[in-house]
Short mmCIF file of C-alpha atoms in Angstrom, two decimals:
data_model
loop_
_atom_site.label_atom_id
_atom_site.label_comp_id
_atom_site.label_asym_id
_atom_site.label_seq_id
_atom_site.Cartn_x
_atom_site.Cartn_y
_atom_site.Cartn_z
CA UNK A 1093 0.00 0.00 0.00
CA UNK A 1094 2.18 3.20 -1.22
CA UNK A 1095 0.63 6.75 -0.84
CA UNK A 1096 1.37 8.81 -3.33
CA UNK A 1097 -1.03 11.03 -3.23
CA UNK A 1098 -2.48 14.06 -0.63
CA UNK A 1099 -5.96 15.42 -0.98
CA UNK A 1100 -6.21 17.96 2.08
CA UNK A 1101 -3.73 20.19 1.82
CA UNK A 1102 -3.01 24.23 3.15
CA UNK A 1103 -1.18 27.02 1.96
CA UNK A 1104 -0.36 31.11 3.06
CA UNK A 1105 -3.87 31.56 1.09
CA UNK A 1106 -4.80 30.45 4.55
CA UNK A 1107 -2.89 29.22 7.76
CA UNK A 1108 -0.22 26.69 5.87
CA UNK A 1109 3.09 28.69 6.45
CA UNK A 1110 4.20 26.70 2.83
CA UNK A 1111 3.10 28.25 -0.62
CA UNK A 1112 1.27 26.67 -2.86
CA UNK A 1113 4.24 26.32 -5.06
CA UNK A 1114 6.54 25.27 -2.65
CA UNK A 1115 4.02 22.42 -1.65
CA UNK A 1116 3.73 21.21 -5.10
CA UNK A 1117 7.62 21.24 -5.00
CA UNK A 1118 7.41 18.66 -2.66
CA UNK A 1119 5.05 16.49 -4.22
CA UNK A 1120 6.75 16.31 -6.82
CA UNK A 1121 10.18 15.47 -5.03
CA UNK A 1122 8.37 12.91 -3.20
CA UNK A 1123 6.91 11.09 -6.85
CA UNK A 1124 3.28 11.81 -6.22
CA UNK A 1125 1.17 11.37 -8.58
CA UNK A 1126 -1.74 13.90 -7.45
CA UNK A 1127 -2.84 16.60 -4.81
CA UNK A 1128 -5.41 18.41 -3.66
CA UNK A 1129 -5.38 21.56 -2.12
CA UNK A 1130 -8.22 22.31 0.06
CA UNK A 1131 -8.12 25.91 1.98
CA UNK A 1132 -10.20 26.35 4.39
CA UNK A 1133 -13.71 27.59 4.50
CA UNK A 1134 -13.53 29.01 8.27
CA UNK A 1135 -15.64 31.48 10.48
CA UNK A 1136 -12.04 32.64 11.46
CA UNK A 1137 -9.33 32.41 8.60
CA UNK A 1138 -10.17 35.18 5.55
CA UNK A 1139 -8.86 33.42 2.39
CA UNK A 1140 -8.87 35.09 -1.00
CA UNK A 1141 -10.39 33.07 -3.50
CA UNK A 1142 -10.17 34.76 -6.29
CA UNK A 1143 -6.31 34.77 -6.03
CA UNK A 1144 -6.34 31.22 -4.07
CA UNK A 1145 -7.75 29.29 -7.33
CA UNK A 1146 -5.55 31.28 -9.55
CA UNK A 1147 -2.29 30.47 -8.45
CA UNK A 1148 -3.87 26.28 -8.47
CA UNK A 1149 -4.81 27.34 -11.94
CA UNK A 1150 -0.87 28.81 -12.58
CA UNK A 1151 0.28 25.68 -10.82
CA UNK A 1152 -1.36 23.02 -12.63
CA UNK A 1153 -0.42 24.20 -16.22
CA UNK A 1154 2.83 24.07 -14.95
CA UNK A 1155 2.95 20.87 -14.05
CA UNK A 1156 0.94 19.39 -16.54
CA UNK A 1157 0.72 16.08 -16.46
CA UNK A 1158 3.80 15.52 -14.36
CA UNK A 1159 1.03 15.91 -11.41
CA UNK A 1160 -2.68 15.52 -11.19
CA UNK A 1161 -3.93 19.04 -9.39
CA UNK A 1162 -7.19 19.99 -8.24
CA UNK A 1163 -8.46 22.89 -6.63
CA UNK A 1164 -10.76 21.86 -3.56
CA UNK A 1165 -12.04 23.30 -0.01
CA UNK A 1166 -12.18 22.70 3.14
CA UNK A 1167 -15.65 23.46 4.16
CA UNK A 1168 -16.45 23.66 8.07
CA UNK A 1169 -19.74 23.01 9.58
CA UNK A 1170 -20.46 26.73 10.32
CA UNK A 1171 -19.05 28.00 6.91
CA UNK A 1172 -20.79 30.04 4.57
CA UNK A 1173 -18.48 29.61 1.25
CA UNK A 1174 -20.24 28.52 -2.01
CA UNK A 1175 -17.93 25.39 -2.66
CA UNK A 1176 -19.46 25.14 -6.64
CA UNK A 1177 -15.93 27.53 -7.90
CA UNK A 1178 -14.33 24.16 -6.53
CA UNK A 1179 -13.73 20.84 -8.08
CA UNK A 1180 -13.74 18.98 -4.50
CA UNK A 1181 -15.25 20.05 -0.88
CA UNK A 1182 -14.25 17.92 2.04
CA UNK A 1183 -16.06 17.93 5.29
CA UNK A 1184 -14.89 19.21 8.82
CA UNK A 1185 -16.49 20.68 12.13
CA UNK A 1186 -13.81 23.12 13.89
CA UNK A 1187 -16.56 24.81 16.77
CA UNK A 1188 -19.12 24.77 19.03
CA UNK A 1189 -21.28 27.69 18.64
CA UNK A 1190 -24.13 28.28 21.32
CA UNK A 1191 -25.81 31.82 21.33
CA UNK A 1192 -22.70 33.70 19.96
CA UNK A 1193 -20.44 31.52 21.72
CA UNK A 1194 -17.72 30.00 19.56
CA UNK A 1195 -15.04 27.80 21.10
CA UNK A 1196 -12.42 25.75 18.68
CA UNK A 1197 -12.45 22.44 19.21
CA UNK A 1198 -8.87 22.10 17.88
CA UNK A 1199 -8.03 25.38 19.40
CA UNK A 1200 -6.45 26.65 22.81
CA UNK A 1201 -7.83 24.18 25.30
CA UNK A 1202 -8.63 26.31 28.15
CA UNK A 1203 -11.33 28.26 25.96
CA UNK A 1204 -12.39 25.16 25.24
CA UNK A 1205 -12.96 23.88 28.64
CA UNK A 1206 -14.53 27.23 29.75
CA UNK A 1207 -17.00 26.67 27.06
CA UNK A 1208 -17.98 23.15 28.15
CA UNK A 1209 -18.59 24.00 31.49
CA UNK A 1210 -20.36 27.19 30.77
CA UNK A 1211 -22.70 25.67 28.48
CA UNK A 1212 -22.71 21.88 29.03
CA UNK A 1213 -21.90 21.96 32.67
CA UNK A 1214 -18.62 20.11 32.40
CA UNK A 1215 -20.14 16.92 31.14
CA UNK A 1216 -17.77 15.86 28.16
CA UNK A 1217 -19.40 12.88 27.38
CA UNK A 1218 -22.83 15.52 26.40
CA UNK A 1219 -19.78 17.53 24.53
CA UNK A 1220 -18.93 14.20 22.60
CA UNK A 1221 -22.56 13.25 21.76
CA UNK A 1222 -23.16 17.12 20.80
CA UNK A 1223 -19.78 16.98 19.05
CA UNK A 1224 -20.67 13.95 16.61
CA UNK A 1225 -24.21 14.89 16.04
CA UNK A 1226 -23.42 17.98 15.24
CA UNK A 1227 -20.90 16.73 12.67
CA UNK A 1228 -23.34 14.10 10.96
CA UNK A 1229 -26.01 16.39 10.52
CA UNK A 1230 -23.86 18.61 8.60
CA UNK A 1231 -22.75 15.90 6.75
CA UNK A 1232 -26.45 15.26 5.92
CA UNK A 1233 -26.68 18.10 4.14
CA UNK A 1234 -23.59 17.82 1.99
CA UNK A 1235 -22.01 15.63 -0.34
CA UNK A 1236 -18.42 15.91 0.45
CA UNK A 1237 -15.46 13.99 -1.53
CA UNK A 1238 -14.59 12.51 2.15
CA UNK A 1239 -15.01 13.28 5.65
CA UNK A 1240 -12.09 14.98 8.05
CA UNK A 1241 -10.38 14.22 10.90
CA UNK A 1242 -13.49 12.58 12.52
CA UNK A 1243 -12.51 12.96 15.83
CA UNK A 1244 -11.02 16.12 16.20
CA UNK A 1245 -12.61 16.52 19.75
CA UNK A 1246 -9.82 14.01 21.08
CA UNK A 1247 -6.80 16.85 20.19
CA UNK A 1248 -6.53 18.49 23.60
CA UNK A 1249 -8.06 15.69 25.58
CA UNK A 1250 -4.92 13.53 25.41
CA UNK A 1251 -3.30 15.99 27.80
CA UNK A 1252 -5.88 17.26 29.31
CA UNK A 1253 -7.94 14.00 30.32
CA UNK A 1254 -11.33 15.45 29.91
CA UNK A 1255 -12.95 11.95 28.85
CA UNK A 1256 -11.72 8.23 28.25
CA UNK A 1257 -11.57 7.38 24.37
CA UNK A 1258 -11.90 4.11 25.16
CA UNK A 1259 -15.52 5.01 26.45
CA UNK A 1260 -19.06 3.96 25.27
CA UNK A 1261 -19.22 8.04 26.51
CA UNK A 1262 -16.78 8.70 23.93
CA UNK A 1263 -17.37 5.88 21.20
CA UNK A 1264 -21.41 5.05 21.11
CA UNK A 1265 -21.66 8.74 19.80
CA UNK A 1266 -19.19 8.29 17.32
CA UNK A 1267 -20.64 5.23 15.72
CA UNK A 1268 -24.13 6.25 15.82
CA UNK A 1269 -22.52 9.33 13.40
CA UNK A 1270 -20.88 6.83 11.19
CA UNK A 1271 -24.02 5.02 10.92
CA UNK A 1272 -25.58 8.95 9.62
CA UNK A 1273 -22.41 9.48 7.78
CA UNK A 1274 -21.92 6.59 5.77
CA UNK A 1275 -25.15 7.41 3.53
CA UNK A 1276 -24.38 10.60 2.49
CA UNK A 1277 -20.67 9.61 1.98
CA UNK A 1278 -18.72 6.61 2.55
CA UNK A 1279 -15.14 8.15 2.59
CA UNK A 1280 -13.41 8.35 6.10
CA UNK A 1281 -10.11 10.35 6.03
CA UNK A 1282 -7.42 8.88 7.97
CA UNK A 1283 -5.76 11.94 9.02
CA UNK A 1284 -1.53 12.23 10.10
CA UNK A 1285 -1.68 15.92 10.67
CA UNK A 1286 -2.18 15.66 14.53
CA UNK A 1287 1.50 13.88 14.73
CA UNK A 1288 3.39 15.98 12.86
CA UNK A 1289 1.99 19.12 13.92
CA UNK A 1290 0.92 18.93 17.52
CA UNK A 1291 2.22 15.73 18.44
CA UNK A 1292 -0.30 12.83 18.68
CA UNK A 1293 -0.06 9.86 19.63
CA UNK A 1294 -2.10 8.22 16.52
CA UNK A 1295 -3.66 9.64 13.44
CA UNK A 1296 -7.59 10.49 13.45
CA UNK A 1297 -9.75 8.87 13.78
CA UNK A 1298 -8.92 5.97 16.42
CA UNK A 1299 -8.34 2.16 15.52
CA UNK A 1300 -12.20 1.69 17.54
CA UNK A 1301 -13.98 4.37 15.29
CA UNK A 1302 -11.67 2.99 12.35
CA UNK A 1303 -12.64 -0.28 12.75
CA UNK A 1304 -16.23 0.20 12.81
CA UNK A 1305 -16.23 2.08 10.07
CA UNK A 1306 -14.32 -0.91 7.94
CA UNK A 1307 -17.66 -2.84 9.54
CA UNK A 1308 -19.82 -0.68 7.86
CA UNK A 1309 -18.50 -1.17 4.35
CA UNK A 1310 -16.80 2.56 4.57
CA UNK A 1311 -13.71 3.23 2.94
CA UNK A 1312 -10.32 5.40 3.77
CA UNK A 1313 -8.04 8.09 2.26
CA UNK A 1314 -5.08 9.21 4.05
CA UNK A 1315 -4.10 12.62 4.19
CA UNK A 1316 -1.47 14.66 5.63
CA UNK A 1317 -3.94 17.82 6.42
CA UNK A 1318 -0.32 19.51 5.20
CA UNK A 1319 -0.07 22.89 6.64
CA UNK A 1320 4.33 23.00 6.14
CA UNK A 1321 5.81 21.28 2.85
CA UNK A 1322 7.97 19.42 4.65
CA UNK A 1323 5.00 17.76 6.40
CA UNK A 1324 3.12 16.56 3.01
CA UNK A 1325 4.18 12.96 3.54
CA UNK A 1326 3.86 13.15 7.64
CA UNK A 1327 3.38 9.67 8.81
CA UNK A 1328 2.54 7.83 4.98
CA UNK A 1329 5.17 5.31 5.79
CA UNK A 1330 3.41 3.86 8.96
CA UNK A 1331 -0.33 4.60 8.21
CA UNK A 1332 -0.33 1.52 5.71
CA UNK A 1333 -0.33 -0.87 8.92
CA UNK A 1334 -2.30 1.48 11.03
CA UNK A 1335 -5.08 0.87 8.29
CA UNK A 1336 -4.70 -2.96 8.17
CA UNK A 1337 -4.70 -3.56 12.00
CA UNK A 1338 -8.25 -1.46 11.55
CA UNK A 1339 -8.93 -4.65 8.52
CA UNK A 1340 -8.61 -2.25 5.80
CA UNK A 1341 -6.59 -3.82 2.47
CA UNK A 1342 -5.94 -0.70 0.43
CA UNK A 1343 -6.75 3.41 0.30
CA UNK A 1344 -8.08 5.27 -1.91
CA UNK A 1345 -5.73 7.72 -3.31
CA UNK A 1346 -6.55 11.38 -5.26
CA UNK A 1347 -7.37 10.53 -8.05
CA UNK A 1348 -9.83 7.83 -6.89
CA UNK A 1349 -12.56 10.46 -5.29
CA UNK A 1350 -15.92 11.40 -6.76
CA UNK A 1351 -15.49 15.35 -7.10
CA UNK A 1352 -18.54 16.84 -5.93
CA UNK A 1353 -18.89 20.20 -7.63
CA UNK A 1354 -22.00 20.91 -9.40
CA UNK A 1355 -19.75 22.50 -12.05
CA UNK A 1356 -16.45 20.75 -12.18
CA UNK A 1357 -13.50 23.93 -13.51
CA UNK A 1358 -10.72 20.81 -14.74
CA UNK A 1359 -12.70 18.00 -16.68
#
């Protein structure tokens, strides 16, 4: 199982501190065959658009067919981006929002707590439940290419101990999303970000969620979530095993996903 490939990718368009040129650099260094690049569509993170898909545009007629480009987004559950100027959306949910609130889930932790026990009274395992259904029902309204990071919710909680993730608490929720998620889309995104950027033990999601998601006839992309170009391959040479001690045989790469724009811009 060789990955040669990277569908969720950032740039200085948004809060990758790599270009998009120096990224594609990379890829091409490294022999991939394709990449995505898939800015994100955030309540908090201004991106220019207009600029954003012209330099993909610059980028893949420069490369030609040396590497298979497309121009994607990252949309997040409280986005309001258009994703049909894109040829791929992929899913995510960043926040919880209640009454004005906002509070990153992958952001500083201590905002994070504070918002939990403002609004949920402390109780994480009502934070995990609210976490995942919030995240399926967005999916239910979307068609993405493939869904990210799953379970984001477990960044700061592996120093901070909020909940166990070996937990029905933490892992009924999760699967009774999966159950939502898989009609809508059946593309789980194994995600090596976490351990190159902020030092996790194990890629999202967690062999448990992984494996139940094999169960339910889902399948897997891995992705780098690249924010550096150094990072673009972050963890590709042990996520082959990490996917076959969840059962799964072989990921899908690039090139492999159903783009989901109404009006593809690359045929």
């Amino acid at each position: 199982m060789r990955i040669s490939s990277n569908a969720h990718t950032h740039t200085q368009f948004g809060d990758g501190r790599s270009t998009a040129e120096e990224i594609v650099r990379r890829a091409l260094e490294l022999g991939f065959t394709s990449l995505g690049f898939s800015e994100h569509a955030d309540t908090e993170i201004p991106v220019d658009w207009n600029a954003y898909i012209a330099e993909i545009d610059r980028l893949k007629a420069a490369c030609g067919d040396s590497l298979r480009i497309r121009t994607g987004i990252e949309l997040d559950r409280l986005s309001d981006v258009n994703p049909s100027p894109f040829e791929y959306y992929i899913a995510a949910n960043h926040y919880f929002l209640e009454n004005g609130d906002l509070a990153a889930i992958d952001g500083d932790a201590d905002q994070l707590e504070a918002w939990v026990n403002r609004h949920l009274n402390g109780d994480w395992a009502r934070a995990c439940e609210r976490y995942f259904d919030e995240y399926a029902a967005f999916i239910e309204t979307q068609k993405p290419a493939f869904v990210a990071h799953f379970d984001l919710i477990v960044k700061s909680n592996r120093t901070r101990h909020w909940f166990d993730e070996a937990s029905e608490a933490f892992l009924a929720p999760a699967r009774e999303a999966l159950s939502r998620v898989i009609r809508v889309c059946d593309v789980l995104e194994l995600n090596t970000g976490g351990i190159a950027r902020s030092h996790q033990p194990v890629p999202y999601p967690v062999q448990p969620i992984l494996k139940h998601w094999r169960a339910l006839g889902g399948r897997v992309i891995v992705n780098s979530d690249c924010h550096r170009a150094a990072q673009l391959d972050a963890w590709f040479d042990q996520a082959p095993e990490y996917l076959r001690e969840a059962g799964f045989t072989h990921a899908l790469q690039m090139s492999c996903l159903l783009y989901t724009s109404p009006s593809p811009r690359d045929s």
